[in-house]
Amino acid sequence: PGQSGIYVVDQYHGRIQRFSLDGRFLGQLTANDLGKPVVYFEGVALDYFNNLWVADRSGDQIHKLDRQLQVLDSWGHTGDGDGDLNSPRGLAIYRHYGQMLTLEKQCAQYLWIGADLKNIQFSRVDDPVIGPKLRLDYLLTERSWVDAWIEDINGTKLATLLKHRLQKQGG
């Protein structure tokens, strides 16, 4: 309940609409929400966490959305190299292991996808008992195990910040 829905991709009007199972309109995503003048959404797939992945043929990108159609991430650019996109038209995701097949204008690619750590910020926090501490804030695009440490310029580990800590999406 509350999580189920029907998603309708309207390719030529550049929008994705979400409806409840009884047909009530719940929201939409448009080109404006992505900061673009035009989008041509084509292929859609769901991942293990029920995030929507949608191919955008006009921008040679793939957009990752949560169940409420909020943008979690966008990636891709025009090109013919590995990981570049050329008019993506379809997606398929192996839900448990983060493998994606993209169908494009003249080819198909097999890609590995995973969690992204974004908006990383460090700050100093003064704890009255133990003194100064380092605070790490970030946005996580998937529920994932996170390890974080500090290294010097030679790659020597100086401190462990997080070790095998399960973090929630958005964390």
PDB file of C-alpha atoms in Angstrom:
ATOM      1  CA  PRO A   1       0.000   0.000   0.000  1.00  0.00           C
ATOM      2  CA  GLY A   2       1.261   3.450  -0.887  1.00  0.00           C
ATOM      3  CA  GLN A   3       4.122   1.959  -2.884  1.00  0.00           C
ATOM      4  CA  SER A   4       2.185   0.298  -5.686  1.00  0.00           C
ATOM      5  CA  GLY A   5       1.304   2.240  -8.756  1.00  0.00           C
ATOM      6  CA  ILE A   6       1.081   2.421 -12.489  1.00  0.00           C
ATOM      7  CA  TYR A   7       3.671   4.417 -14.406  1.00  0.00           C
ATOM      8  CA  VAL A   8       2.811   5.729 -17.867  1.00  0.00           C
ATOM      9  CA  VAL A   9       5.582   6.914 -20.177  1.00  0.00           C
ATOM     10  CA  ASP A  10       4.345   9.535 -22.627  1.00  0.00           C
ATOM     11  CA  GLN A  11       7.188   9.681 -25.123  1.00  0.00           C
ATOM     12  CA  TYR A  12       6.053  12.569 -27.318  1.00  0.00           C
ATOM     13  CA  HIS A  13       4.833  14.782 -24.486  1.00  0.00           C
ATOM     14  CA  GLY A  14       8.046  14.135 -22.544  1.00  0.00           C
ATOM     15  CA  ARG A  15       6.548  13.011 -19.263  1.00  0.00           C
ATOM     16  CA  ILE A  16       6.145  10.072 -16.952  1.00  0.00           C
ATOM     17  CA  GLN A  17       2.936   9.943 -14.952  1.00  0.00           C
ATOM     18  CA  ARG A  18       2.213   7.957 -11.809  1.00  0.00           C
ATOM     19  CA  PHE A  19      -1.274   6.676 -10.978  1.00  0.00           C
ATOM     20  CA  SER A  20      -2.652   4.671  -8.072  1.00  0.00           C
ATOM     21  CA  LEU A  21      -4.004   1.210  -8.807  1.00  0.00           C
ATOM     22  CA  ASP A  22      -7.529   2.682  -8.774  1.00  0.00           C
ATOM     23  CA  GLY A  23      -6.549   5.276 -11.425  1.00  0.00           C
ATOM     24  CA  ARG A  24      -5.952   8.362  -9.242  1.00  0.00           C
ATOM     25  CA  PHE A  25      -3.265  10.730 -10.598  1.00  0.00           C
ATOM     26  CA  LEU A  26      -0.336  10.868  -8.133  1.00  0.00           C
ATOM     27  CA  GLY A  27       2.250  12.948  -9.951  1.00  0.00           C
ATOM     28  CA  GLN A  28       4.472  13.324 -12.966  1.00  0.00           C
ATOM     29  CA  LEU A  29       7.984  14.036 -14.131  1.00  0.00           C
ATOM     30  CA  THR A  30       8.566  16.305 -17.138  1.00  0.00           C
ATOM     31  CA  ALA A  31      11.497  17.755 -19.065  1.00  0.00           C
ATOM     32  CA  ASN A  32      11.360  20.823 -16.796  1.00  0.00           C
ATOM     33  CA  ASP A  33      11.938  18.625 -13.732  1.00  0.00           C
ATOM     34  CA  LEU A  34      15.166  17.456 -15.360  1.00  0.00           C
ATOM     35  CA  GLY A  35      16.151  21.003 -16.335  1.00  0.00           C
ATOM     36  CA  LYS A  36      15.816  20.222 -20.035  1.00  0.00           C
ATOM     37  CA  PRO A  37      13.768  21.798 -22.808  1.00  0.00           C
ATOM     38  CA  VAL A  38      12.838  18.430 -24.375  1.00  0.00           C
ATOM     39  CA  VAL A  39      13.000  14.750 -23.448  1.00  0.00           C
ATOM     40  CA  TYR A  40      11.984  11.614 -25.332  1.00  0.00           C
ATOM     41  CA  PHE A  41      11.519   8.901 -22.743  1.00  0.00           C
ATOM     42  CA  GLU A  42      11.532   5.409 -24.187  1.00  0.00           C
ATOM     43  CA  GLY A  43      12.664   2.386 -22.209  1.00  0.00           C
ATOM     44  CA  VAL A  44      11.760   1.935 -18.553  1.00  0.00           C
ATOM     45  CA  ALA A  45      12.971  -0.694 -16.074  1.00  0.00           C
ATOM     46  CA  LEU A  46      12.633  -1.274 -12.336  1.00  0.00           C
ATOM     47  CA  ASP A  47      15.600  -2.179 -10.159  1.00  0.00           C
ATOM     48  CA  TYR A  48      15.670  -4.314  -7.018  1.00  0.00           C
ATOM     49  CA  PHE A  49      14.532  -1.368  -4.847  1.00  0.00           C
ATOM     50  CA  ASN A  50      11.718  -0.448  -7.283  1.00  0.00           C
ATOM     51  CA  ASN A  51      13.491   2.649  -8.546  1.00  0.00           C
ATOM     52  CA  LEU A  52      12.594   3.504 -12.135  1.00  0.00           C
ATOM     53  CA  TRP A  53      15.321   3.769 -14.744  1.00  0.00           C
ATOM     54  CA  VAL A  54      14.277   5.498 -17.952  1.00  0.00           C
ATOM     55  CA  ALA A  55      16.126   6.023 -21.228  1.00  0.00           C
ATOM     56  CA  ASP A  56      16.070   9.568 -22.626  1.00  0.00           C
ATOM     57  CA  ARG A  57      16.705   9.362 -26.362  1.00  0.00           C
ATOM     58  CA  SER A  58      16.926  13.139 -26.868  1.00  0.00           C
ATOM     59  CA  GLY A  59      19.642  13.670 -24.266  1.00  0.00           C
ATOM     60  CA  ASP A  60      21.504  10.369 -24.663  1.00  0.00           C
ATOM     61  CA  GLN A  61      21.018   9.824 -20.960  1.00  0.00           C
ATOM     62  CA  ILE A  62      19.524   7.425 -18.471  1.00  0.00           C
ATOM     63  CA  HIS A  63      17.632   8.844 -15.502  1.00  0.00           C
ATOM     64  CA  LYS A  64      17.118   7.066 -12.205  1.00  0.00           C
ATOM     65  CA  LEU A  65      13.929   7.979 -10.314  1.00  0.00           C
ATOM     66  CA  ASP A  66      12.467   6.895  -7.013  1.00  0.00           C
ATOM     67  CA  ARG A  67       8.897   5.580  -6.731  1.00  0.00           C
ATOM     68  CA  GLN A  68       7.533   9.122  -6.352  1.00  0.00           C
ATOM     69  CA  LEU A  69       9.318  10.192  -9.572  1.00  0.00           C
ATOM     70  CA  GLN A  70      11.980  12.225  -7.768  1.00  0.00           C
ATOM     71  CA  VAL A  71      15.272  12.285  -9.707  1.00  0.00           C
ATOM     72  CA  LEU A  72      17.995  10.322  -7.930  1.00  0.00           C
ATOM     73  CA  ASP A  73      20.599  10.476 -10.662  1.00  0.00           C
ATOM     74  CA  SER A  74      21.137  11.066 -14.383  1.00  0.00           C
ATOM     75  CA  TRP A  75      24.089   9.908 -16.413  1.00  0.00           C
ATOM     76  CA  GLY A  76      25.315   9.471 -19.937  1.00  0.00           C
ATOM     77  CA  HIS A  77      26.396  11.548 -22.902  1.00  0.00           C
ATOM     78  CA  THR A  78      26.506  11.176 -26.639  1.00  0.00           C
ATOM     79  CA  GLY A  79      29.244   9.010 -28.032  1.00  0.00           C
ATOM     80  CA  ASP A  80      30.279   5.640 -29.412  1.00  0.00           C
ATOM     81  CA  GLY A  81      32.736   4.568 -26.697  1.00  0.00           C
ATOM     82  CA  ASP A  82      32.190   2.226 -23.781  1.00  0.00           C
ATOM     83  CA  GLY A  83      29.555   3.714 -21.487  1.00  0.00           C
ATOM     84  CA  ASP A  84      28.642   6.439 -23.993  1.00  0.00           C
ATOM     85  CA  LEU A  85      25.082   6.411 -25.276  1.00  0.00           C
ATOM     86  CA  ASN A  86      23.704   6.792 -28.783  1.00  0.00           C
ATOM     87  CA  SER A  87      19.955   7.339 -28.718  1.00  0.00           C
ATOM     88  CA  PRO A  88      19.047   4.848 -25.945  1.00  0.00           C
ATOM     89  CA  ARG A  89      15.666   3.239 -26.576  1.00  0.00           C
ATOM     90  CA  GLY A  90      15.308   0.408 -24.123  1.00  0.00           C
ATOM     91  CA  LEU A  91      16.540  -0.877 -20.781  1.00  0.00           C
ATOM     92  CA  ALA A  92      16.565  -4.161 -18.949  1.00  0.00           C
ATOM     93  CA  ILE A  93      17.936  -4.648 -15.431  1.00  0.00           C
ATOM     94  CA  TYR A  94      18.810  -7.875 -13.698  1.00  0.00           C
ATOM     95  CA  ARG A  95      17.190  -6.831 -10.447  1.00  0.00           C
ATOM     96  CA  HIS A  96      19.494  -8.491  -7.911  1.00  0.00           C
ATOM     97  CA  TYR A  97      22.949  -7.718  -9.235  1.00  0.00           C
ATOM     98  CA  GLY A  98      22.930  -4.311 -10.902  1.00  0.00           C
ATOM     99  CA  GLN A  99      23.465  -5.422 -14.462  1.00  0.00           C
ATOM    100  CA  MET A 100      21.846  -3.320 -17.172  1.00  0.00           C
ATOM    101  CA  LEU A 101      21.338  -3.919 -20.856  1.00  0.00           C
ATOM    102  CA  THR A 102      20.778  -0.731 -22.875  1.00  0.00           C
ATOM    103  CA  LEU A 103      19.361  -0.909 -26.364  1.00  0.00           C
ATOM    104  CA  GLU A 104      20.501   1.949 -28.550  1.00  0.00           C
ATOM    105  CA  LYS A 105      20.095   3.216 -32.089  1.00  0.00           C
ATOM    106  CA  GLN A 106      22.739   0.923 -33.580  1.00  0.00           C
ATOM    107  CA  CYS A 107      23.930  -1.263 -30.726  1.00  0.00           C
ATOM    108  CA  ALA A 108      23.328  -2.656 -27.268  1.00  0.00           C
ATOM    109  CA  GLN A 109      25.547  -2.346 -24.201  1.00  0.00           C
ATOM    110  CA  TYR A 110      25.898  -4.472 -21.118  1.00  0.00           C
ATOM    111  CA  LEU A 111      26.673  -2.229 -18.141  1.00  0.00           C
ATOM    112  CA  TRP A 112      27.181  -2.668 -14.416  1.00  0.00           C
ATOM    113  CA  ILE A 113      25.332  -0.177 -12.263  1.00  0.00           C
ATOM    114  CA  GLY A 114      25.714   0.504  -8.581  1.00  0.00           C
ATOM    115  CA  ALA A 115      25.199   2.954  -5.808  1.00  0.00           C
ATOM    116  CA  ASP A 116      26.512   6.467  -6.147  1.00  0.00           C
ATOM    117  CA  LEU A 117      27.751   8.628  -3.318  1.00  0.00           C
ATOM    118  CA  LYS A 118      27.001  12.269  -4.084  1.00  0.00           C
ATOM    119  CA  ASN A 119      27.193  15.661  -2.390  1.00  0.00           C
ATOM    120  CA  ILE A 120      29.997  14.519  -0.083  1.00  0.00           C
ATOM    121  CA  GLN A 121      30.758  17.062   2.630  1.00  0.00           C
ATOM    122  CA  PHE A 122      33.176  16.951   5.535  1.00  0.00           C
ATOM    123  CA  SER A 123      32.843  19.163   8.580  1.00  0.00           C
ATOM    124  CA  ARG A 124      34.366  19.464  12.026  1.00  0.00           C
ATOM    125  CA  VAL A 125      32.152  18.802  15.020  1.00  0.00           C
ATOM    126  CA  ASP A 126      33.354  19.697  18.509  1.00  0.00           C
ATOM    127  CA  ASP A 127      32.228  17.030  20.976  1.00  0.00           C
ATOM    128  CA  PRO A 128      32.485  18.259  24.611  1.00  0.00           C
ATOM    129  CA  VAL A 129      33.561  14.812  25.822  1.00  0.00           C
ATOM    130  CA  ILE A 130      35.993  13.492  23.183  1.00  0.00           C
ATOM    131  CA  GLY A 131      36.969  16.699  21.437  1.00  0.00           C
ATOM    132  CA  PRO A 132      36.907  17.461  17.721  1.00  0.00           C
ATOM    133  CA  LYS A 133      35.428  14.866  15.368  1.00  0.00           C
ATOM    134  CA  LEU A 134      35.076  14.631  11.609  1.00  0.00           C
ATOM    135  CA  ARG A 135      31.526  14.544  10.254  1.00  0.00           C
ATOM    136  CA  LEU A 136      30.774  12.986   6.861  1.00  0.00           C
ATOM    137  CA  ASP A 137      27.502  13.831   5.081  1.00  0.00           C
ATOM    138  CA  TYR A 138      26.454  12.438   1.698  1.00  0.00           C
ATOM    139  CA  LEU A 139      23.580  11.421  -0.545  1.00  0.00           C
ATOM    140  CA  LEU A 140      23.356   7.719  -1.360  1.00  0.00           C
ATOM    141  CA  THR A 141      21.423   6.646  -4.473  1.00  0.00           C
ATOM    142  CA  GLU A 142      20.899   3.025  -3.324  1.00  0.00           C
ATOM    143  CA  ARG A 143      20.595   1.203  -0.055  1.00  0.00           C
ATOM    144  CA  SER A 144      24.181  -0.047   0.262  1.00  0.00           C
ATOM    145  CA  TRP A 145      27.028  -1.098   2.485  1.00  0.00           C
ATOM    146  CA  VAL A 146      29.391   1.835   2.915  1.00  0.00           C
ATOM    147  CA  ASP A 147      33.068   1.749   3.849  1.00  0.00           C
ATOM    148  CA  ALA A 148      34.919   5.043   4.201  1.00  0.00           C
ATOM    149  CA  TRP A 149      38.468   5.793   5.261  1.00  0.00           C
ATOM    150  CA  ILE A 150      41.117   8.485   5.037  1.00  0.00           C
ATOM    151  CA  GLU A 151      44.380   7.862   3.160  1.00  0.00           C
ATOM    152  CA  ASP A 152      47.493   9.922   2.801  1.00  0.00           C
ATOM    153  CA  ILE A 153      48.895  10.856  -0.610  1.00  0.00           C
ATOM    154  CA  ASN A 154      50.772   7.509  -0.774  1.00  0.00           C
ATOM    155  CA  GLY A 155      47.628   5.441  -0.215  1.00  0.00           C
ATOM    156  CA  THR A 156      48.380   4.564   3.416  1.00  0.00           C
ATOM    157  CA  LYS A 157      45.172   4.237   5.427  1.00  0.00           C
ATOM    158  CA  LEU A 158      45.187   6.755   8.289  1.00  0.00           C
ATOM    159  CA  ALA A 159      41.690   6.329   9.742  1.00  0.00           C
ATOM    160  CA  THR A 160      38.490   4.360   9.197  1.00  0.00           C
ATOM    161  CA  LEU A 161      35.306   6.464   9.148  1.00  0.00           C
ATOM    162  CA  LEU A 162      32.729   3.769   8.337  1.00  0.00           C
ATOM    163  CA  LYS A 163      33.170   0.017   8.062  1.00  0.00           C
ATOM    164  CA  HIS A 164      30.471  -2.175   6.459  1.00  0.00           C
ATOM    165  CA  ARG A 165      27.639   0.041   7.600  1.00  0.00           C
ATOM    166  CA  LEU A 166      24.306  -0.471   5.869  1.00  0.00           C
ATOM    167  CA  GLN A 167      22.998   2.914   4.807  1.00  0.00           C
ATOM    168  CA  LYS A 168      19.526   3.773   3.550  1.00  0.00           C
ATOM    169  CA  GLN A 169      18.931   5.452   0.225  1.00  0.00           C
ATOM    170  CA  GLY A 170      19.099   9.222   0.530  1.00  0.00           C
ATOM    171  CA  GLY A 171      21.203   8.844   3.731  1.00  0.00           C
TER     172      GLY A 171
END
